PDB file of C-alpha atoms in Angstrom:
ATOM      1  CA  ARG M 229     -38.414  24.217 -13.205  1.00  0.00           C
ATOM      2  CA  MET M 230     -36.984  24.993  -9.759  1.00  0.00           C
ATOM      3  CA  PRO M 231     -34.538  27.926  -9.586  1.00  0.00           C
ATOM      4  CA  VAL M 232     -30.944  27.175  -8.629  1.00  0.00           C
ATOM      5  CA  SER M 233     -30.438  27.612  -4.894  1.00  0.00           C
ATOM      6  CA  VAL M 234     -27.965  30.143  -3.584  1.00  0.00           C
ATOM      7  CA  PRO M 235     -25.604  27.513  -2.072  1.00  0.00           C
ATOM      8  CA  ALA M 236     -25.563  25.559  -5.354  1.00  0.00           C
ATOM      9  CA  ALA M 237     -24.815  28.696  -7.379  1.00  0.00           C
ATOM     10  CA  ASP M 238     -22.098  29.669  -4.893  1.00  0.00           C
ATOM     11  CA  ARG M 239     -20.517  26.211  -5.166  1.00  0.00           C
ATOM     12  CA  ARG M 240     -20.529  26.482  -8.947  1.00  0.00           C
ATOM     13  CA  GLN M 241     -18.862  29.890  -8.825  1.00  0.00           C
ATOM     14  CA  ARG M 242     -16.178  28.569  -6.491  1.00  0.00           C
ATOM     15  CA  ALA M 243     -15.594  25.569  -8.744  1.00  0.00           C
ATOM     16  CA  SER M 244     -15.274  27.875 -11.759  1.00  0.00           C
ATOM     17  CA  ALA M 245     -12.805  30.123  -9.911  1.00  0.00           C
ATOM     18  CA  ALA M 246     -10.702  27.140  -8.798  1.00  0.00           C
ATOM     19  CA  PHE M 247     -10.617  25.752 -12.348  1.00  0.00           C
ATOM     20  CA  SER M 248      -9.634  29.135 -13.810  1.00  0.00           C
ATOM     21  CA  LEU M 249      -6.776  29.523 -11.330  1.00  0.00           C
ATOM     22  CA  SER M 250      -5.593  25.956 -11.917  1.00  0.00           C
ATOM     23  CA  PHE M 251      -5.689  26.385 -15.708  1.00  0.00           C
ATOM     24  CA  LEU M 252      -3.814  29.696 -15.460  1.00  0.00           C
ATOM     25  CA  SER M 253      -1.185  28.034 -13.265  1.00  0.00           C
ATOM     26  CA  LEU M 254      -0.796  25.243 -15.827  1.00  0.00           C
ATOM     27  CA  VAL M 255      -0.302  27.681 -18.715  1.00  0.00           C
ATOM     28  CA  PHE M 256       2.230  29.751 -16.745  1.00  0.00           C
ATOM     29  CA  SER M 257       4.221  26.656 -15.728  1.00  0.00           C
ATOM     30  CA  ILE M 258       4.429  25.302 -19.289  1.00  0.00           C
ATOM     31  CA  ILE M 259       5.602  28.661 -20.676  1.00  0.00           C
ATOM     32  CA  ALA M 260       8.193  29.075 -17.914  1.00  0.00           C
ATOM     33  CA  PHE M 261       9.456  25.491 -18.179  1.00  0.00           C
ATOM     34  CA  SER M 262      10.024  25.717 -21.935  1.00  0.00           C
ATOM     35  CA  SER M 263      11.647  29.178 -21.946  1.00  0.00           C
ATOM     36  CA  SER M 264      15.236  30.231 -21.262  1.00  0.00           C
ATOM     37  CA  TYR M 265      14.684  33.529 -19.446  1.00  0.00           C
ATOM     38  CA  TRP M 266      14.784  32.358 -15.834  1.00  0.00           C
ATOM     39  CA  CYS M 267      17.944  34.418 -15.356  1.00  0.00           C
ATOM     40  CA  GLU M 268      19.335  37.290 -17.427  1.00  0.00           C
ATOM     41  CA  GLY M 269      22.546  39.287 -17.227  1.00  0.00           C
ATOM     42  CA  THR M 270      25.788  40.308 -18.882  1.00  0.00           C
ATOM     43  CA  ARG M 271      29.226  38.781 -19.197  1.00  0.00           C
ATOM     44  CA  LYS M 272      32.476  40.696 -19.785  1.00  0.00           C
ATOM     45  CA  VAL M 273      34.385  39.408 -22.825  1.00  0.00           C
ATOM     46  CA  ALA M 274      37.427  40.764 -24.648  1.00  0.00           C
ATOM     47  CA  LYS M 275      36.652  42.736 -27.770  1.00  0.00           C
ATOM     48  CA  PRO M 276      37.674  41.044 -31.010  1.00  0.00           C
ATOM     49  CA  PHE M 277      39.987  42.823 -33.436  1.00  0.00           C
ATOM     50  CA  CYS M 278      38.235  44.881 -36.086  1.00  0.00           C
ATOM     51  CA  THR M 279      38.435  43.108 -39.417  1.00  0.00           C
ATOM     52  CA  GLY M 280      37.342  44.328 -42.823  1.00  0.00           C
ATOM     53  CA  GLN M 281      34.584  46.895 -42.540  1.00  0.00           C
ATOM     54  CA  SER M 282      33.606  46.071 -38.949  1.00  0.00           C
ATOM     55  CA  ARG M 283      33.470  49.278 -36.910  1.00  0.00           C
ATOM     56  CA  GLY M 284      31.967  50.611 -33.747  1.00  0.00           C
ATOM     57  CA  ASP M 285      32.665  50.102 -30.069  1.00  0.00           C
ATOM     58  CA  HIS M 286      32.440  46.308 -30.167  1.00  0.00           C
ATOM     59  CA  CYS M 287      35.882  45.679 -31.622  1.00  0.00           C
ATOM     60  CA  ILE M 288      39.449  46.948 -31.133  1.00  0.00           C
ATOM     61  CA  ARG M 289      40.747  49.255 -33.874  1.00  0.00           C
ATOM     62  CA  PHE M 290      44.458  49.620 -34.649  1.00  0.00           C
ATOM     63  CA  ASN M 291      45.964  53.054 -35.118  1.00  0.00           C
ATOM     64  CA  SER M 292      48.390  51.555 -37.602  1.00  0.00           C
ATOM     65  CA  PRO M 293      47.792  49.132 -40.463  1.00  0.00           C
ATOM     66  CA  ASP M 294      50.804  47.181 -39.201  1.00  0.00           C
ATOM     67  CA  ALA M 295      49.442  44.552 -36.805  1.00  0.00           C
ATOM     68  CA  ASN M 296      52.873  44.078 -35.228  1.00  0.00           C
ATOM     69  CA  ASN M 297      53.322  47.734 -34.430  1.00  0.00           C
ATOM     70  CA  SER M 298      54.371  48.051 -30.767  1.00  0.00           C
ATOM     71  CA  ASN M 299      52.411  51.274 -30.301  1.00  0.00           C
ATOM     72  CA  ALA M 300      49.221  49.520 -31.327  1.00  0.00           C
ATOM     73  CA  VAL M 301      49.834  46.708 -28.884  1.00  0.00           C
ATOM     74  CA  GLN M 302      50.652  49.213 -26.145  1.00  0.00           C
ATOM     75  CA  TYR M 303      47.428  51.041 -26.931  1.00  0.00           C
ATOM     76  CA  ILE M 304      45.421  47.833 -26.435  1.00  0.00           C
ATOM     77  CA  TRP M 305      46.914  47.048 -23.032  1.00  0.00           C
ATOM     78  CA  GLU M 306      46.611  50.578 -21.707  1.00  0.00           C
ATOM     79  CA  THR M 307      42.899  50.947 -22.425  1.00  0.00           C
ATOM     80  CA  GLY M 308      41.949  48.734 -19.467  1.00  0.00           C
ATOM     81  CA  ASP M 309      38.213  48.069 -19.340  1.00  0.00           C
ATOM     82  CA  ASP M 310      37.772  49.645 -22.766  1.00  0.00           C
ATOM     83  CA  LYS M 311      38.960  46.433 -24.372  1.00  0.00           C
ATOM     84  CA  PHE M 312      36.036  44.537 -22.819  1.00  0.00           C
ATOM     85  CA  VAL M 313      32.424  44.519 -23.905  1.00  0.00           C
ATOM     86  CA  ASP M 314      29.305  43.393 -22.038  1.00  0.00           C
ATOM     87  CA  ARG M 315      27.701  40.418 -23.761  1.00  0.00           C
ATOM     88  CA  LYS M 316      24.064  39.804 -22.798  1.00  0.00           C
ATOM     89  CA  PHE M 317      22.954  36.299 -21.901  1.00  0.00           C
ATOM     90  CA  HIS M 318      19.851  34.501 -20.658  1.00  0.00           C
ATOM     91  CA  ALA M 319      19.541  31.049 -19.136  1.00  0.00           C
ATOM     92  CA  GLY M 320      16.776  28.616 -18.302  1.00  0.00           C
ATOM     93  CA  ILE M 321      16.410  25.049 -17.139  1.00  0.00           C
ATOM     94  CA  TRP M 322      17.365  23.551 -20.502  1.00  0.00           C
ATOM     95  CA  TYR M 323      19.882  25.894 -22.136  1.00  0.00           C
ATOM     96  CA  SER M 324      21.785  29.158 -21.879  1.00  0.00           C
ATOM     97  CA  CYS M 325      22.144  31.616 -24.766  1.00  0.00           C
ATOM     98  CA  GLU M 326      24.348  34.674 -25.269  1.00  0.00           C
ATOM     99  CA  GLU M 327      24.527  37.225 -28.061  1.00  0.00           C
ATOM    100  CA  ILE M 328      27.243  37.135 -30.689  1.00  0.00           C
ATOM    101  CA  ILE M 329      29.326  40.316 -30.897  1.00  0.00           C
ATOM    102  CA  ASN M 330      29.144  42.196 -34.229  1.00  0.00           C
ATOM    103  CA  GLU M 331      26.716  39.588 -35.593  1.00  0.00           C
ATOM    104  CA  GLU M 332      23.026  38.846 -35.388  1.00  0.00           C
ATOM    105  CA  GLY M 333      21.708  35.849 -33.501  1.00  0.00           C
ATOM    106  CA  GLU M 334      22.703  33.973 -30.379  1.00  0.00           C
ATOM    107  CA  LYS M 335      24.954  31.105 -29.383  1.00  0.00           C
ATOM    108  CA  CYS M 336      23.256  28.572 -27.104  1.00  0.00           C
ATOM    109  CA  ARG M 337      24.644  25.824 -24.884  1.00  0.00           C
ATOM    110  CA  SER M 338      22.984  23.173 -22.750  1.00  0.00           C
ATOM    111  CA  PHE M 339      22.630  24.415 -19.188  1.00  0.00           C
ATOM    112  CA  VAL M 340      23.174  20.862 -17.915  1.00  0.00           C
ATOM    113  CA  SER M 341      26.664  20.875 -19.450  1.00  0.00           C
ATOM    114  CA  LEU M 342      27.461  24.182 -17.714  1.00  0.00           C
ATOM    115  CA  THR M 343      26.372  22.978 -14.277  1.00  0.00           C
ATOM    116  CA  PRO M 344      29.147  21.692 -11.975  1.00  0.00           C
ATOM    117  CA  ALA M 345      29.228  17.883 -11.848  1.00  0.00           C
ATOM    118  CA  ALA M 346      28.420  17.877  -8.130  1.00  0.00           C
ATOM    119  CA  ASP M 347      25.179  19.820  -8.734  1.00  0.00           C
ATOM    120  CA  ARG M 348      23.857  18.048 -11.826  1.00  0.00           C
ATOM    121  CA  GLY M 349      21.917  15.577  -9.708  1.00  0.00           C
ATOM    122  CA  VAL M 350      20.071  18.456  -8.048  1.00  0.00           C
ATOM    123  CA  LEU M 351      19.343  19.988 -11.457  1.00  0.00           C
ATOM    124  CA  TRP M 352      17.868  16.717 -12.734  1.00  0.00           C
ATOM    125  CA  LEU M 353      15.760  16.451  -9.575  1.00  0.00           C
ATOM    126  CA  SER M 354      14.536  19.974 -10.278  1.00  0.00           C
ATOM    127  CA  ILE M 355      13.624  19.017 -13.860  1.00  0.00           C
ATOM    128  CA  VAL M 356      11.752  15.885 -12.693  1.00  0.00           C
ATOM    129  CA  ALA M 357       9.919  17.908 -10.027  1.00  0.00           C
ATOM    130  CA  GLU M 358       8.923  20.518 -12.627  1.00  0.00           C
ATOM    131  CA  LEU M 359       7.551  17.786 -14.911  1.00  0.00           C
ATOM    132  CA  LEU M 360       5.587  16.213 -12.052  1.00  0.00           C
ATOM    133  CA  TYR M 361       4.338  19.678 -11.110  1.00  0.00           C
ATOM    134  CA  ILE M 362       2.927  20.183 -14.626  1.00  0.00           C
ATOM    135  CA  ILE M 363       1.412  16.663 -14.701  1.00  0.00           C
ATOM    136  CA  LEU M 364      -0.306  17.149 -11.339  1.00  0.00           C
ATOM    137  CA  LEU M 365      -1.573  20.581 -12.390  1.00  0.00           C
ATOM    138  CA  LEU M 366      -3.056  19.023 -15.522  1.00  0.00           C
ATOM    139  CA  THR M 367      -4.644  16.235 -13.464  1.00  0.00           C
ATOM    140  CA  GLY M 368      -6.157  18.731 -11.033  1.00  0.00           C
ATOM    141  CA  ALA M 369      -7.532  20.893 -13.854  1.00  0.00           C
ATOM    142  CA  ILE M 370      -9.116  17.840 -15.510  1.00  0.00           C
ATOM    143  CA  LEU M 371     -10.750  16.759 -12.234  1.00  0.00           C
ATOM    144  CA  MET M 372     -12.108  20.265 -11.660  1.00  0.00           C
ATOM    145  CA  SER M 373     -13.500  20.460 -15.201  1.00  0.00           C
ATOM    146  CA  VAL M 374     -15.160  17.045 -14.824  1.00  0.00           C
ATOM    147  CA  GLU M 375     -16.697  18.155 -11.541  1.00  0.00           C
ATOM    148  CA  MET M 376     -18.055  21.303 -13.214  1.00  0.00           C
ATOM    149  CA  CYS M 377     -19.427  19.638 -16.349  1.00  0.00           C
ATOM    150  CA  TYR M 378     -20.530  16.236 -15.058  1.00  0.00           C
ATOM    151  CA  TYR M 379     -23.637  16.624 -12.927  1.00  0.00           C
ATOM    152  CA  SER M 380     -23.628  13.705 -10.516  1.00  0.00           C
ATOM    153  CA  THR M 381     -24.673  13.343  -6.893  1.00  0.00           C
ATOM    154  CA  VAL M 382     -23.329  15.796  -4.373  1.00  0.00           C
ATOM    155  CA  ILE M 383     -21.437  12.993  -2.604  1.00  0.00           C
ATOM    156  CA  ASP M 384     -19.566  12.096  -5.824  1.00  0.00           C
ATOM    157  CA  GLY M 385     -18.824  15.772  -6.333  1.00  0.00           C
ATOM    158  CA  LEU M 386     -17.402  16.012  -2.821  1.00  0.00           C
ATOM    159  CA  LYS M 387     -15.126  13.018  -3.402  1.00  0.00           C
ATOM    160  CA  MET M 388     -13.830  14.495  -6.650  1.00  0.00           C
ATOM    161  CA  ASN M 389     -13.459  17.869  -4.992  1.00  0.00           C
ATOM    162  CA  ALA M 390     -11.352  16.409  -2.169  1.00  0.00           C
ATOM    163  CA  PHE M 391      -9.137  14.501  -4.613  1.00  0.00           C
ATOM    164  CA  SER M 392      -8.570  17.547  -6.841  1.00  0.00           C
ATOM    165  CA  ALA M 393      -7.679  19.627  -3.755  1.00  0.00           C
ATOM    166  CA  LEU M 394      -5.149  16.989  -2.651  1.00  0.00           C
ATOM    167  CA  VAL M 395      -3.587  16.821  -6.135  1.00  0.00           C
ATOM    168  CA  THR M 396      -3.373  20.611  -6.405  1.00  0.00           C
ATOM    169  CA  VAL M 397      -1.732  21.006  -2.975  1.00  0.00           C
ATOM    170  CA  LEU M 398       0.804  18.297  -3.841  1.00  0.00           C
ATOM    171  CA  ALA M 399       1.505  20.057  -7.161  1.00  0.00           C
ATOM    172  CA  GLY M 400       2.140  23.342  -5.347  1.00  0.00           C
ATOM    173  CA  LEU M 401       4.622  21.744  -2.955  1.00  0.00           C
ATOM    174  CA  LEU M 402       6.492  20.101  -5.835  1.00  0.00           C
ATOM    175  CA  GLY M 403       6.572  23.368  -7.775  1.00  0.00           C
ATOM    176  CA  MET M 404       7.979  25.279  -4.803  1.00  0.00           C
ATOM    177  CA  VAL M 405      10.711  22.667  -4.251  1.00  0.00           C
ATOM    178  CA  ALA M 406      11.575  22.596  -7.984  1.00  0.00           C
ATOM    179  CA  HIS M 407      11.906  26.390  -8.229  1.00  0.00           C
ATOM    180  CA  MET M 408      14.080  26.574  -5.116  1.00  0.00           C
ATOM    181  CA  MET M 409      16.341  23.744  -6.318  1.00  0.00           C
ATOM    182  CA  TYR M 410      16.888  25.456  -9.670  1.00  0.00           C
ATOM    183  CA  THR M 411      17.705  28.731  -7.887  1.00  0.00           C
ATOM    184  CA  THR M 412      20.357  26.939  -5.811  1.00  0.00           C
ATOM    185  CA  VAL M 413      21.839  25.199  -8.867  1.00  0.00           C
ATOM    186  CA  PHE M 414      22.051  28.442 -10.845  1.00  0.00           C
ATOM    187  CA  GLN M 415      23.819  30.267  -8.018  1.00  0.00           C
ATOM    188  CA  MET M 416      26.315  27.401  -7.696  1.00  0.00           C
ATOM    189  CA  THR M 417      26.888  27.498 -11.474  1.00  0.00           C
ATOM    190  CA  VAL M 418      27.567  31.245 -11.294  1.00  0.00           C
ATOM    191  CA  ASN M 419      30.272  30.623  -8.678  1.00  0.00           C
ATOM    192  CA  LEU M 420      31.743  27.335  -9.923  1.00  0.00           C
ATOM    193  CA  GLY M 421      30.726  27.121 -13.589  1.00  0.00           C
ATOM    194  CA  PRO M 422      33.006  27.396 -16.644  1.00  0.00           C
ATOM    195  CA  GLU M 423      35.162  30.517 -16.888  1.00  0.00           C
ATOM    196  CA  ASP M 424      33.836  31.288 -20.373  1.00  0.00           C
ATOM    197  CA  TRP M 425      30.269  31.441 -19.061  1.00  0.00           C
ATOM    198  CA  ARG M 426      30.335  33.030 -15.597  1.00  0.00           C
ATOM    199  CA  PRO M 427      28.266  36.230 -15.671  1.00  0.00           C
ATOM    200  CA  HIS M 428      29.517  39.623 -14.513  1.00  0.00           C
ATOM    201  CA  THR M 429      26.034  40.791 -13.505  1.00  0.00           C
ATOM    202  CA  TRP M 430      22.764  38.849 -13.445  1.00  0.00           C
ATOM    203  CA  ASP M 431      19.232  38.924 -12.139  1.00  0.00           C
ATOM    204  CA  TYR M 432      16.096  36.796 -12.372  1.00  0.00           C
ATOM    205  CA  GLY M 433      14.098  37.092 -15.595  1.00  0.00           C
ATOM    206  CA  TRP M 434      10.437  37.051 -16.540  1.00  0.00           C
ATOM    207  CA  SER M 435      10.276  33.241 -16.777  1.00  0.00           C
ATOM    208  CA  TYR M 436      11.373  32.944 -13.148  1.00  0.00           C
ATOM    209  CA  CYS M 437       8.648  35.405 -12.115  1.00  0.00           C
ATOM    210  CA  LEU M 438       6.146  33.486 -14.245  1.00  0.00           C
ATOM    211  CA  ALA M 439       7.103  30.211 -12.537  1.00  0.00           C
ATOM    212  CA  TRP M 440       6.414  31.681  -9.106  1.00  0.00           C
ATOM    213  CA  ALA M 441       3.190  33.266 -10.397  1.00  0.00           C
ATOM    214  CA  SER M 442       2.182  29.752 -11.466  1.00  0.00           C
ATOM    215  CA  PHE M 443       2.890  28.518  -7.935  1.00  0.00           C
ATOM    216  CA  ALA M 444       0.790  31.355  -6.458  1.00  0.00           C
ATOM    217  CA  CYS M 445      -2.149  30.540  -8.765  1.00  0.00           C
ATOM    218  CA  CYS M 446      -1.800  26.845  -7.902  1.00  0.00           C
ATOM    219  CA  MET M 447      -1.998  27.482  -4.164  1.00  0.00           C
ATOM    220  CA  ALA M 448      -4.902  29.901  -4.659  1.00  0.00           C
ATOM    221  CA  ALA M 449      -6.743  27.175  -6.611  1.00  0.00           C
ATOM    222  CA  ALA M 450      -6.011  24.675  -3.819  1.00  0.00           C
ATOM    223  CA  VAL M 451      -7.312  27.057  -1.143  1.00  0.00           C
ATOM    224  CA  THR M 452     -10.454  27.771  -3.167  1.00  0.00           C
ATOM    225  CA  THR M 453     -11.097  24.050  -3.680  1.00  0.00           C
ATOM    226  CA  ILE M 454     -10.572  23.212   0.009  1.00  0.00           C
ATOM    227  CA  ASN M 455     -12.805  26.127   0.977  1.00  0.00           C
ATOM    228  CA  LYS M 456     -15.525  24.854  -1.343  1.00  0.00           C
ATOM    229  CA  TYR M 457     -15.232  21.347   0.129  1.00  0.00           C
ATOM    230  CA  THR M 458     -15.381  22.624   3.716  1.00  0.00           C
ATOM    231  CA  LYS M 459     -18.336  24.898   3.018  1.00  0.00           C
ATOM    232  CA  THR M 460     -20.277  22.070   1.355  1.00  0.00           C
ATOM    233  CA  ILE M 461     -19.649  19.805   4.379  1.00  0.00           C
ATOM    234  CA  LEU M 462     -20.863  22.534   6.736  1.00  0.00           C
ATOM    235  CA  GLU M 463     -23.991  23.022   4.616  1.00  0.00           C
ATOM    236  CA  PHE M 464     -24.706  19.300   4.835  1.00  0.00           C
ATOM    237  CA  LYS M 465     -24.300  19.345   8.601  1.00  0.00           C
ATOM    238  CA  HIS M 466     -26.595  22.340   8.875  1.00  0.00           C
ATOM    239  CA  LYS M 467     -29.260  20.663   6.715  1.00  0.00           C
ATOM    240  CA  ARG M 468     -28.943  17.483   8.748  1.00  0.00           C
ATOM    241  CA  LYS M 469     -29.491  19.382  11.998  1.00  0.00           C
ATOM    242  CA  MET M 470     -32.505  21.159  10.528  1.00  0.00           C
ATOM    243  CA  LEU M 471     -33.931  17.829   9.347  1.00  0.00           C
ATOM    244  CA  GLU M 472     -33.395  16.213  12.750  1.00  0.00           C
ATOM    245  CA  ARG M 473     -35.028  19.177  14.446  1.00  0.00           C
ATOM    246  CA  SER M 474     -38.057  19.021  12.161  1.00  0.00           C
ATOM    247  CA  LEU M 475     -38.380  15.270  12.767  1.00  0.00           C
ATOM    248  CA  LYS M 476     -38.283  15.796  16.534  1.00  0.00           C
ATOM    249  CA  ILE M 477     -40.988  18.441  16.274  1.00  0.00           C
ATOM    250  CA  LYS M 478     -43.155  16.091  14.225  1.00  0.00           C
ATOM    251  CA  TYR M 479     -42.577  13.292  16.696  1.00  0.00           C
ATOM    252  CA  LYS M 480     -43.573  15.437  19.680  1.00  0.00           C
ATOM    253  CA  PHE M 481     -46.561  17.053  17.994  1.00  0.00           C
ATOM    254  CA  PRO M 482     -47.997  14.548  15.529  1.00  0.00           C
ATOM    255  CA  ASP M 483     -50.806  15.560  13.200  1.00  0.00           C
ATOM    256  CA  TYR M 484     -54.183  13.740  13.804  1.00  0.00           C
TER     257      TYR M 484
END
């Protein structure tokens, strides 16, 4: 049995690297798309009145058992920022959740309902682009796996390689556009969204970082695939030149 040539082994390694990057990008995109931690922050809300046995710094305590006592009311208004508490929240493409004060759990709302009406079209475009991004990533990963596992002619492999590179590049462009559109929509929602949702402080969360990591892996897979395609074409051209040269030598100096 003939040993595997160096170019063939190199092509297989490149195909394996491209598939691994594409699969990693697909996993990252699915996790990010389904999570609600694209953005995280806090929102200032008024403390509720302490009732029953509720204590601590998350509710307002009266100095007097009489709720109508003027001194108690005066105390509440003079405390300033002390009557507010920071409520943590996190938001994603699908919904936004915030913690419930003095209770366990979270209260979630649809992020689409929070988005200003003028920007909902952009949000839906972002959602559609994210879905297409995942579908194209899946298609590219399937094509790469078929190319790795199905041993056909080199020409068929080149065709499949070119198609998977095209699909992966298109997926990366869609992913970049989708992430940027969501960023714009979220910033508009922060400025023009409902008063009972607008955050006091916020920053991008781990899902947002994961989405851009998915984009980076996708583009790395596309570059690796295109590089593999180009290198294979150059190898073919080199072999063709060597074959033509050997044929010319044979033609000039025939064996008798």
